Coordinates of C-alpha atoms and ligand atoms in Angstrom, one line a residue:
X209 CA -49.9 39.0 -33.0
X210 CA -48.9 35.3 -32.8
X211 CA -50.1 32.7 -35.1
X212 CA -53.4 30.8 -32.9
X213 CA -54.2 27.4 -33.5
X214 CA -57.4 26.3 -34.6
X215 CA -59.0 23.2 -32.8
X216 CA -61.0 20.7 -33.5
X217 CA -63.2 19.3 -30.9
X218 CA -64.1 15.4 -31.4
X219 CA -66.6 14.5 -29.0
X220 CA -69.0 17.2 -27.4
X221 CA -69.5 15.6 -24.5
X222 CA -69.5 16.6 -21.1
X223 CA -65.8 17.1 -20.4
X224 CA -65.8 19.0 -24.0
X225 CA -69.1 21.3 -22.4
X226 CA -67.0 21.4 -18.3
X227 CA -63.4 21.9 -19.7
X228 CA -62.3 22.1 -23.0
X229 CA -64.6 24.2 -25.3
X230 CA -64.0 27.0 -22.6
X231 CA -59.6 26.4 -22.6
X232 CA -59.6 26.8 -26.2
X233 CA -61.7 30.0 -25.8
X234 CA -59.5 31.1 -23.3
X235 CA -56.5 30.5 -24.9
X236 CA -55.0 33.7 -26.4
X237 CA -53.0 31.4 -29.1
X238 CA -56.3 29.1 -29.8
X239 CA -59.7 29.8 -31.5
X240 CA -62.6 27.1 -32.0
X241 CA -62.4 25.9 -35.7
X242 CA -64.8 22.9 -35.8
X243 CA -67.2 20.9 -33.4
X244 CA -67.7 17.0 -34.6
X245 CA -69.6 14.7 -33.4
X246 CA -71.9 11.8 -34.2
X247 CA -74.9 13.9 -32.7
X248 CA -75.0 16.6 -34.7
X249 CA -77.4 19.1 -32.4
X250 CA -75.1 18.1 -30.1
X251 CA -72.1 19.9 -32.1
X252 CA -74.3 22.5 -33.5
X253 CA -75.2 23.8 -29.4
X254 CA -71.8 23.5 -28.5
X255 CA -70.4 25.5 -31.8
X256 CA -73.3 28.4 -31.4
X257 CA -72.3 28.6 -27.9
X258 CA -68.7 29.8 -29.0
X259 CA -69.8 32.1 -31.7
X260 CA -70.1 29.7 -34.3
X261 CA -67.4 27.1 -35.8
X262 CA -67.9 24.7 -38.4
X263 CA -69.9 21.5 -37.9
X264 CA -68.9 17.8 -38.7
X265 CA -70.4 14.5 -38.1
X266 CA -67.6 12.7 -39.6
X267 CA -63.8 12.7 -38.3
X268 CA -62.5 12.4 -41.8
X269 CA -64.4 15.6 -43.0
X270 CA -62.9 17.5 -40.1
X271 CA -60.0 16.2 -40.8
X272 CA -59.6 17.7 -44.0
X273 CA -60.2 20.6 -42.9
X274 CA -57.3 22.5 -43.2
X275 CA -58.5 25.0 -40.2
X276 CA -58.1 22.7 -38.0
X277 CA -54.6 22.4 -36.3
X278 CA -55.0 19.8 -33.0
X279 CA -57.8 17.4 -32.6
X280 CA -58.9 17.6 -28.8
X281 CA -60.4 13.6 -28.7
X282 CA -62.4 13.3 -26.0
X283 CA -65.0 10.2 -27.4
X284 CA -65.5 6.9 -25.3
X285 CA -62.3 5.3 -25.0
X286 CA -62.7 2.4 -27.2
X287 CA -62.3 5.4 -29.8
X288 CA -59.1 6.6 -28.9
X289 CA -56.7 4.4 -30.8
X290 CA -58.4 3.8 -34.1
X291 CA -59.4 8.0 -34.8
X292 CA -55.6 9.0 -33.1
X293 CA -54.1 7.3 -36.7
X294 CA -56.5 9.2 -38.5
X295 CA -55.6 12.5 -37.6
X296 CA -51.7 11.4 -37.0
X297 CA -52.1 10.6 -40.8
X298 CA -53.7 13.9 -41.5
X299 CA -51.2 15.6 -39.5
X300 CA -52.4 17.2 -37.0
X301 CA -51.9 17.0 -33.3
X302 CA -53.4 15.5 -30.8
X303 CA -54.5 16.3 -27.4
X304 CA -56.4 12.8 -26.3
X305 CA -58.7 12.6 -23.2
X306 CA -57.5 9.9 -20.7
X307 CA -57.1 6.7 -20.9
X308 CA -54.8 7.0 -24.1
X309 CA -56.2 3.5 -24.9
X310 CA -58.0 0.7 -23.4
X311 CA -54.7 -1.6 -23.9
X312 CA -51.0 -1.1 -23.4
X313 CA -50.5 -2.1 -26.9
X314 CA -52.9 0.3 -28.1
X315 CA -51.7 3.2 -26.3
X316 CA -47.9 2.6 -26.8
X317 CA -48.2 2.2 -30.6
X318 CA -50.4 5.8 -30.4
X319 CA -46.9 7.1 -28.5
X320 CA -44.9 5.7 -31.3
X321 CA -47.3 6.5 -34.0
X322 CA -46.9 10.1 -32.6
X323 CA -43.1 10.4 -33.0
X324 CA -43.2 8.7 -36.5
X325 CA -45.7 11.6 -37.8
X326 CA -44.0 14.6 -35.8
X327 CA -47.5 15.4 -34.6
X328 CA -48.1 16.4 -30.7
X329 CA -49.7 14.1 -28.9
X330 CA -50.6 14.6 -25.2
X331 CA -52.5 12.5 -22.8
X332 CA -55.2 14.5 -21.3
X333 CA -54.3 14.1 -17.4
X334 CA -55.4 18.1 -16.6
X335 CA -54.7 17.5 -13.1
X336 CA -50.9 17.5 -13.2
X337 CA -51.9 21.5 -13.7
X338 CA -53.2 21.5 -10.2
X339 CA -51.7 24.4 -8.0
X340 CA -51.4 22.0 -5.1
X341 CA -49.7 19.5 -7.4
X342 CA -47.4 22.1 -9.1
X343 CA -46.3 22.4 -5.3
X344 CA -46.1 18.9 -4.5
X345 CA -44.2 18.6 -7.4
X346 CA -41.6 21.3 -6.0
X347 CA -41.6 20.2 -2.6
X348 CA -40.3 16.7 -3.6
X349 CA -38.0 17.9 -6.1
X350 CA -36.4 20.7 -3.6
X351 CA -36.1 17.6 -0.9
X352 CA -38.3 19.0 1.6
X353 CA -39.5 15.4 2.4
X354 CA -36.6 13.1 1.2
X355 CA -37.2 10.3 -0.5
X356 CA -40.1 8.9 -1.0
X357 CA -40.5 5.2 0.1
X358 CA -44.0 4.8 0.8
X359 CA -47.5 5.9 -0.5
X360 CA -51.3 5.6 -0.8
X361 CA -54.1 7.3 -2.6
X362 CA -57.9 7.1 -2.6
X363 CA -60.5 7.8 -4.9
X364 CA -64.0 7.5 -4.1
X365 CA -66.7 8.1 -6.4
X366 CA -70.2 6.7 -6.5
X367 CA -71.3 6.1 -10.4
X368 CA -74.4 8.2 -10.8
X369 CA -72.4 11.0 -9.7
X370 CA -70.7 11.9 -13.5
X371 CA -73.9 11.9 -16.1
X372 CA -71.9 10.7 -19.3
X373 CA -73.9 11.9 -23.0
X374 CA -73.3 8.4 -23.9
X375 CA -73.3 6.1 -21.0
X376 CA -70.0 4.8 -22.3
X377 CA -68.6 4.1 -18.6
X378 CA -70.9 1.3 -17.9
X379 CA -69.7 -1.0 -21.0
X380 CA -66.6 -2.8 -20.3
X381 CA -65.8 -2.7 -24.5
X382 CA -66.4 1.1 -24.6
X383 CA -65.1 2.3 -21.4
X384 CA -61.9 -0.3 -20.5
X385 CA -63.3 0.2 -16.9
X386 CA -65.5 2.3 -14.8
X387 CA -63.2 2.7 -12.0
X388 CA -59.8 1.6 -12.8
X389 CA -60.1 3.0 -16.4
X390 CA -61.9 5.9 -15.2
X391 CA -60.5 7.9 -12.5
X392 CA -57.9 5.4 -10.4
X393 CA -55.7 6.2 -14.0
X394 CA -55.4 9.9 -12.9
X395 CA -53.3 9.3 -9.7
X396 CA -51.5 6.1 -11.8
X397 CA -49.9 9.1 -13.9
X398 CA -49.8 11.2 -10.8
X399 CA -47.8 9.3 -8.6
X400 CA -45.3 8.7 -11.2
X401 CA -45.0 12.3 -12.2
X402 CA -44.6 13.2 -8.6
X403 CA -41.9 11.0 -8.0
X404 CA -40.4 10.4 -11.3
X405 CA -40.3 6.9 -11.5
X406 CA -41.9 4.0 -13.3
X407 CA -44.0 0.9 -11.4
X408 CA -41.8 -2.4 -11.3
X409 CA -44.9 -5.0 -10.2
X410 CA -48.4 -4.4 -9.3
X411 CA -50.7 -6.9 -7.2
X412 CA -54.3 -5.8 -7.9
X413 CA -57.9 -6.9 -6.9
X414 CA -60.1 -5.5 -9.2
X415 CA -63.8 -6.0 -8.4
X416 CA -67.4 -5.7 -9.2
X417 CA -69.6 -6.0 -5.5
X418 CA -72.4 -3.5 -6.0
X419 CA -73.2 -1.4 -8.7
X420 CA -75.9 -2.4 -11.2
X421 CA -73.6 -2.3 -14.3
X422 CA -71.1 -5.3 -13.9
X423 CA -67.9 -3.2 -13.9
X424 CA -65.1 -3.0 -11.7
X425 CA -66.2 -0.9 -8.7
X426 CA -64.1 -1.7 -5.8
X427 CA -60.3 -1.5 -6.6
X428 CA -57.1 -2.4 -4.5
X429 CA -53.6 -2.5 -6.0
X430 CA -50.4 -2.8 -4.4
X431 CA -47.3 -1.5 -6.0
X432 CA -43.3 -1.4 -6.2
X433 CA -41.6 1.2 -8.6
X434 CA -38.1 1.3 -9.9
X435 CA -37.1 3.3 -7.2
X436 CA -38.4 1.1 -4.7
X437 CA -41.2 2.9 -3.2
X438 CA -44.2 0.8 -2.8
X439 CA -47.5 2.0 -2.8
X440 CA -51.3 1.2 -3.0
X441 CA -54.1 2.7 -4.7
X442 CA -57.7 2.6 -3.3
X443 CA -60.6 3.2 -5.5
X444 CA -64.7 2.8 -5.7
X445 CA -67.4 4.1 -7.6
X446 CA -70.2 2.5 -4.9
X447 CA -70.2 4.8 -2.5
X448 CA -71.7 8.2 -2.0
X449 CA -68.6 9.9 -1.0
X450 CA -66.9 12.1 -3.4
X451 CA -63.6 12.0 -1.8
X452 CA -59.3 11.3 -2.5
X453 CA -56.6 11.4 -0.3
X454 CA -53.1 10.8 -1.3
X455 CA -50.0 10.7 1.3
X456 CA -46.2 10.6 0.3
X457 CA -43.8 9.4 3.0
X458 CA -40.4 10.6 2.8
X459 CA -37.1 10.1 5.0
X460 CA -37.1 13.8 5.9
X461 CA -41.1 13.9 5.8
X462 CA -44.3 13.8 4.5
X463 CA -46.6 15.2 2.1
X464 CA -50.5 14.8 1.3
X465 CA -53.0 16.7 -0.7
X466 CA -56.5 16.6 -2.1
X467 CA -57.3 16.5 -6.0
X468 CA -61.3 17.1 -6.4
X469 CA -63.1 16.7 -2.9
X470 CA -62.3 18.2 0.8
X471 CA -63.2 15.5 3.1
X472 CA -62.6 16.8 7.1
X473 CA -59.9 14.2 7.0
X474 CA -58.0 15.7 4.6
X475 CA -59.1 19.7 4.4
X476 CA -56.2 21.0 3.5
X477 CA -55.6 20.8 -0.5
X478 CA -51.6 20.6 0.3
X479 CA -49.7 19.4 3.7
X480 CA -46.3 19.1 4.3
X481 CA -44.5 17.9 6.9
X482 CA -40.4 19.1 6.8
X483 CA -38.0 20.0 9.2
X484 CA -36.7 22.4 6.3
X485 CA -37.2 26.2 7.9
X486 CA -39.4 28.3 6.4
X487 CA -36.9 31.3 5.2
X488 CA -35.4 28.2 3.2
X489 CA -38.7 27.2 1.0
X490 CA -39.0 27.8 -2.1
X491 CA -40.8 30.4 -2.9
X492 CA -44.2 29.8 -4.4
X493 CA -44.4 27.4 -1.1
X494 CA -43.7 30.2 1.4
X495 CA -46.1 32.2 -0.1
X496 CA -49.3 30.0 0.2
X497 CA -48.3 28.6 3.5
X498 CA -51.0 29.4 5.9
X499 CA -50.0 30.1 9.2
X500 CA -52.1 28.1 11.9
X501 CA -51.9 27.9 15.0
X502 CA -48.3 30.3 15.6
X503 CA -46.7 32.9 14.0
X504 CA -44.8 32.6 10.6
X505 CA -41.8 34.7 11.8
X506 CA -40.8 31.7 14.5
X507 CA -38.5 29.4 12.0
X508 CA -39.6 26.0 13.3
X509 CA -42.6 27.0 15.4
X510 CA -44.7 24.8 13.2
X511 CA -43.6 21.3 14.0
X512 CA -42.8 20.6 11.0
X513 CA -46.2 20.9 9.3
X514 CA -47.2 23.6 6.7
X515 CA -50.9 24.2 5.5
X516 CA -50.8 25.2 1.8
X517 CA -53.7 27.2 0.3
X518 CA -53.1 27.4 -3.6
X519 CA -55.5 30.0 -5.5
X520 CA -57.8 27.2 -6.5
X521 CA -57.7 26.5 -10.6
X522 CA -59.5 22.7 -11.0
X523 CA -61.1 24.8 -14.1
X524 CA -58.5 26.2 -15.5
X525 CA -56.1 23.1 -15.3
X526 CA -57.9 22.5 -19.1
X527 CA -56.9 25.5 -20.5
X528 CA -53.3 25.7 -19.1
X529 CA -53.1 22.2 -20.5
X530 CA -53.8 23.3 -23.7
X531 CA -52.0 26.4 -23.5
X532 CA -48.7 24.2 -22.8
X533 CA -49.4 22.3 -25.6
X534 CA -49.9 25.0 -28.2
X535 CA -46.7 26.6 -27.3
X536 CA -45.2 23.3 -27.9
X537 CA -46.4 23.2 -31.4
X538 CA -45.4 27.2 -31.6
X539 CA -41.9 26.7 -30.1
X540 CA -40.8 23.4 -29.3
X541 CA -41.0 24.4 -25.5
X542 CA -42.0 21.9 -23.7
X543 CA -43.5 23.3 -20.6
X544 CA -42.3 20.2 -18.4
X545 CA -45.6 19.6 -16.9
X546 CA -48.0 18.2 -20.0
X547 CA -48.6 14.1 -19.9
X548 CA -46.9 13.1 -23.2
X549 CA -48.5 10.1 -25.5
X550 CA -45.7 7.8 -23.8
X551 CA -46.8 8.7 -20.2
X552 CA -49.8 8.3 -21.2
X553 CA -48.9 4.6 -22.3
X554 CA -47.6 4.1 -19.0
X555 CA -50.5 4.8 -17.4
X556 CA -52.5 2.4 -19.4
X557 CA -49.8 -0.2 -19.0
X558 CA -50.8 -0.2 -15.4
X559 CA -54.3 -0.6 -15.6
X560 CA -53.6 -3.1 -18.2
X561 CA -51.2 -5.1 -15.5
X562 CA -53.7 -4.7 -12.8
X563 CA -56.7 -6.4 -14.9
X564 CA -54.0 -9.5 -15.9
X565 CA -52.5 -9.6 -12.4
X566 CA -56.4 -9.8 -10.3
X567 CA -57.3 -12.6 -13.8
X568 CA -53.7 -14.6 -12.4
X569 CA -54.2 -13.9 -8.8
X570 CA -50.5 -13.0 -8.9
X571 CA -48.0 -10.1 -8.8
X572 CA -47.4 -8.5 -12.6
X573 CA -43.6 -7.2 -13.8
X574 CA -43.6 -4.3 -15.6
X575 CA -42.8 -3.0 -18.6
X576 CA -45.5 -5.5 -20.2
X577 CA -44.7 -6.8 -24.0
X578 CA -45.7 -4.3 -26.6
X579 CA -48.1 -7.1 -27.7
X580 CA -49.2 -8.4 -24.0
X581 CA -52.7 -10.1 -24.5
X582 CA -55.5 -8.1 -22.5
X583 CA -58.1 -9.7 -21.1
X584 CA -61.3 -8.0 -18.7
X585 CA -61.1 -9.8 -15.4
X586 CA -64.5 -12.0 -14.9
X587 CA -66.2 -9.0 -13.2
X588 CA -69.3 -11.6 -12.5
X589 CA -67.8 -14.2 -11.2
X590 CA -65.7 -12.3 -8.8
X591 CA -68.6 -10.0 -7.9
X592 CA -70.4 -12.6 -7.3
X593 CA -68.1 -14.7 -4.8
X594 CA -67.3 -11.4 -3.0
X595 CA -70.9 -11.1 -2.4
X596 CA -71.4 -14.9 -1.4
X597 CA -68.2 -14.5 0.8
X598 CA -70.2 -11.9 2.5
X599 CA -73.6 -13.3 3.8
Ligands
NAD629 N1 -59.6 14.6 -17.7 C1 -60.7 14.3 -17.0 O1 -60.7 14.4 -15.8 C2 -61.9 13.7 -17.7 C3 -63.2 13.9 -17.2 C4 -64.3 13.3 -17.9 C5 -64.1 12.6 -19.0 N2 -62.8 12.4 -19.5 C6 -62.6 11.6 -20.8 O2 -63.2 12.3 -21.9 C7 -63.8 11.4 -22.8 C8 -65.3 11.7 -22.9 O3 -66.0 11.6 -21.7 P1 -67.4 12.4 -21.4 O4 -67.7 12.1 -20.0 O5 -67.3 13.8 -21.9 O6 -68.3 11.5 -22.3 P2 -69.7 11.8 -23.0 O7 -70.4 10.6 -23.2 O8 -70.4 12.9 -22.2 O9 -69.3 12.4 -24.4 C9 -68.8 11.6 -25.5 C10 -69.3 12.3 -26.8 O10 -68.7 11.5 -27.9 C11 -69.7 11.4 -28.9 N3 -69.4 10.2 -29.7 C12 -69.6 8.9 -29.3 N4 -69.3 8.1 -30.3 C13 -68.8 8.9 -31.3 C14 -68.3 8.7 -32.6 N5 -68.1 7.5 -33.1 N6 -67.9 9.8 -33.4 C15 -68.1 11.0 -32.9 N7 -68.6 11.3 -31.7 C16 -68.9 10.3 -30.9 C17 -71.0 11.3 -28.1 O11 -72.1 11.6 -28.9 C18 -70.8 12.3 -27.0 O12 -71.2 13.6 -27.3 C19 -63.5 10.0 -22.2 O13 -62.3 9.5 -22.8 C20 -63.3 10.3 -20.7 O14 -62.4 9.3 -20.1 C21 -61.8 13.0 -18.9

């Protein structure tokens, strides 16, 4: 049998509970090692719950542990940076929750820190693993839609939704952000990934207008990339719909999907729109094409758009993350879909931007300095005016 990596989870938190305690159970080349965290009933119900694994309450004890092979880091995000050097310096690897870092400097010296201890590190952005984004990812890549000069994406999420153990998302210093920091950073590594390029400028208003905590909860950014694609990315976390939407538009066609929620808008979790026949998609594509409306033998009976029904695996995205990333450390395989520590900088470098282009009320260029000051836009005083604006 193959050697299995033990794993240390920092944090037992919800997303620990949801996603990764069961991956590394699942994982035929991982096994639980230790549980730490600073509630220590929290860590013991977790560990009991997987058949026992050692208990810690501090990450230097854990990290002497020589059990323990990859961290999986997944405390409020303040944490990220200052525990990542800990366990870079103990040698082991790293798979860190999202955001890698509240700052772009933080997060690119974790990338760098990374490289200089030969440690792992990924950035924990599980949905890349998504069936329907494993297609969209093939789809672009075999040209069914061209090239991609225009997008936009959605996230809506009302804020008592997610119960957090700690409350974290509510304090700007903890968190980074409730909305931007939070859940608008998923589709920042997404659209990149998807169309493998890097932003260029970003325009953003970043707002607080309803919720009780004062933290940004009504986004709008505008984007260029290298490429020359420009985009925009919507997000809230006032209102009570669950919902995303994302739509790529290419010179041969067009391509949306949903990540978490099925809003009747969008019901399908992947469409495409090609004039490519259907004896000439790739495979995994033809297969979960659902035929509509008219038959699948006719080559172009489907004007062009395909309904695509994945097996549904939100769950499991967490366990084939990890599993990528222990046959990483096993092989040196990369398995070309994991978010390394550098994407994950880049993902941060755009919140970063967005928060210093809505405190300049002007566009931001990208790449940012490796030491570009941050600053939290004046949620209150913006909130505020919106609201005034209003009556
Ligand atoms: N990939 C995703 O879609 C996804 C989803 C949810 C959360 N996350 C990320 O996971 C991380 C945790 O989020 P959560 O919702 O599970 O939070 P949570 O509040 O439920 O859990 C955080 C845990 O960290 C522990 N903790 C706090 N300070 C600590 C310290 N100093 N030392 C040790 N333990 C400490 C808390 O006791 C708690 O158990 C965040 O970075 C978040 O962004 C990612």
């Amino acid at each position: 049998m193959s050697r299995q990596l033990g794993v240390g989870l920092y944090g037992a938190g919800n997303i620990v509970h949801d996603g990764h305690a069961p991956a590394v159970a699942a994982g035929a080349s991982t096994r639980l090692a230790a549980v730490c965290d600073i509630d220590e009933a929290r860590a013991r119900t977790l560990a009991d719950a997987y058949g026992g694994a050692n208990i810690y309450t501090s990450l230097d004890k854990m990290l002497a542990d020589p059990s323990v092979d990859i961290v999986i880091m997944a405390t409020p995000n303040n944490l990220h940076r200052r525990d990542f050097e800990a366990c870079a310096r103990a040698g082991k690897h790293v798979l860190c929750e999202k955001p890698l870092a509240v700052t772009y400097p933080d997060a690119i010296a974790m990338a760098r820190i990374a490289e200089e201890h030969k440690i792992v590190l990924k950035t924990g952005f599980n949905q890349r693993y998504l069936n329907q984004i494993r297609m969209a990812k093939l789809a672009i890549e075999a040209g069914l839609i061209g090239e991609v000069f225009s997008f936009r994406t959605v996230f809506s999420a009302k804020w008592d939704n997610w119960v957090d153990g700690s409350n974290f998302r509510w304090d700007l210093e903890r968190s980074g952000g409730a909305t931007t920091n939070d859940n608008l950073i998923h589709r920042f590594d997404m659209l990149r990934y998807l169309l493998d390029d890097d932003y260029a400028e970003v325009v953003a208003d970043v707002s607080h207008c309803v919720i009780p905590p004062v933290v940004d909860d009504n986004v709008h950014l505008m984007v260029r990339t290298n490429k020359g694609a420009r985009g925009s990315f919507i997000a809230d976390r006032y209102s009570p719909v669950l919902g995303d939407a994302t739509e790529l538009y290419g010179t041969k066609g067009s391509l949306s999907f949903w990540t978490n929620a099925g809003s009747p808008f969008f019901d399908v979790p992947l469409a495409i729109n090609t004039t490519v026949p259907m004896n000439e998609l790739p495979e995994p594509i033809r297969k979960a094409v659902y035929p509509t409306a008219r038959s699948k033998q006719n080559r172009h009976a489907w004007d062009g758009w395909l309904s695509i029904w994945p097996p549904r695996n939100e769950w499991d995205t967490y366990a084939e993350q990890l599993a990528g990333m222990a046959e990483e450390i096993l092989s040196g395989t990369r398995d070309g879909i994991g978010a390394t520590g550098f994407d994950g900088a880049r993902a941060t470098e755009l919140v970063h931007a967005a928060y210093s282009s809505q405190i300049a009320r002007a566009w931001v260029s990208l790449p940012l300095a490796d030491n570009a000051p941050f600053a939290f836009p004046d949620f209150e005083g913006h909130g505020s005016d919106a609201k005034a604006g209003r009556s």
